Amino acid sequence: MRVVSRNLKMICDRDEDIIIRHLVLPGHVECCTRPVLRWIAHNCPRAIVNVMDQYHPDYLVPRLSRYRELNRRVTEGEMRRAYEYARGLGIVTMD
């Protein structure tokens, strides 16, 4: 994550246009999506963010119990919370 953060910050510090894509995972809006969006709002305030809901359980996820929380699609409620949080931070999102 450090390398990605550093590279994104370098682009944003040069005031270049950028679109950042973030894949929302089921059950991870509060613990993962919110911190990522806070980081973007603080470090790349001009970035356009594509908040994505394309996650689908695949490969080992349906077969292994340790991935149980990821064995579903993202709900409309989770996506709504992610978008509302992003907009509350002043982030421009792609709808």
mmCIF file of C-alpha atoms in Angstrom, residues 25-27 72-80:
data_model
loop_
_atom_site.group_PDB
_atom_site.id
_atom_site.type_symbol
_atom_site.label_atom_id
_atom_site.label_comp_id
_atom_site.label_asym_id
_atom_site.label_seq_id
_atom_site.Cartn_x
_atom_site.Cartn_y
_atom_site.Cartn_z
ATOM 1 C CA LEU A 25 -15.774 -5.319 -0.739
ATOM 2 C CA PRO A 26 -18.760 -6.815 1.101
ATOM 3 C CA GLY A 27 -18.636 -6.101 4.816
ATOM 4 C CA ARG A 72 -21.540 -12.487 -1.422
ATOM 5 C CA ARG A 73 -21.963 -9.432 -3.612
ATOM 6 C CA VAL A 74 -21.856 -5.896 -2.213
ATOM 7 C CA THR A 75 -25.327 -4.726 -1.157
ATOM 8 C CA GLU A 76 -27.084 -1.575 -2.330
ATOM 9 C CA GLY A 77 -26.879 -0.296 1.242
ATOM 10 C CA GLU A 78 -23.111 -0.757 1.348
ATOM 11 C CA MET A 79 -22.720 1.079 -1.942
ATOM 12 C CA ARG A 80 -25.008 3.866 -0.775
#
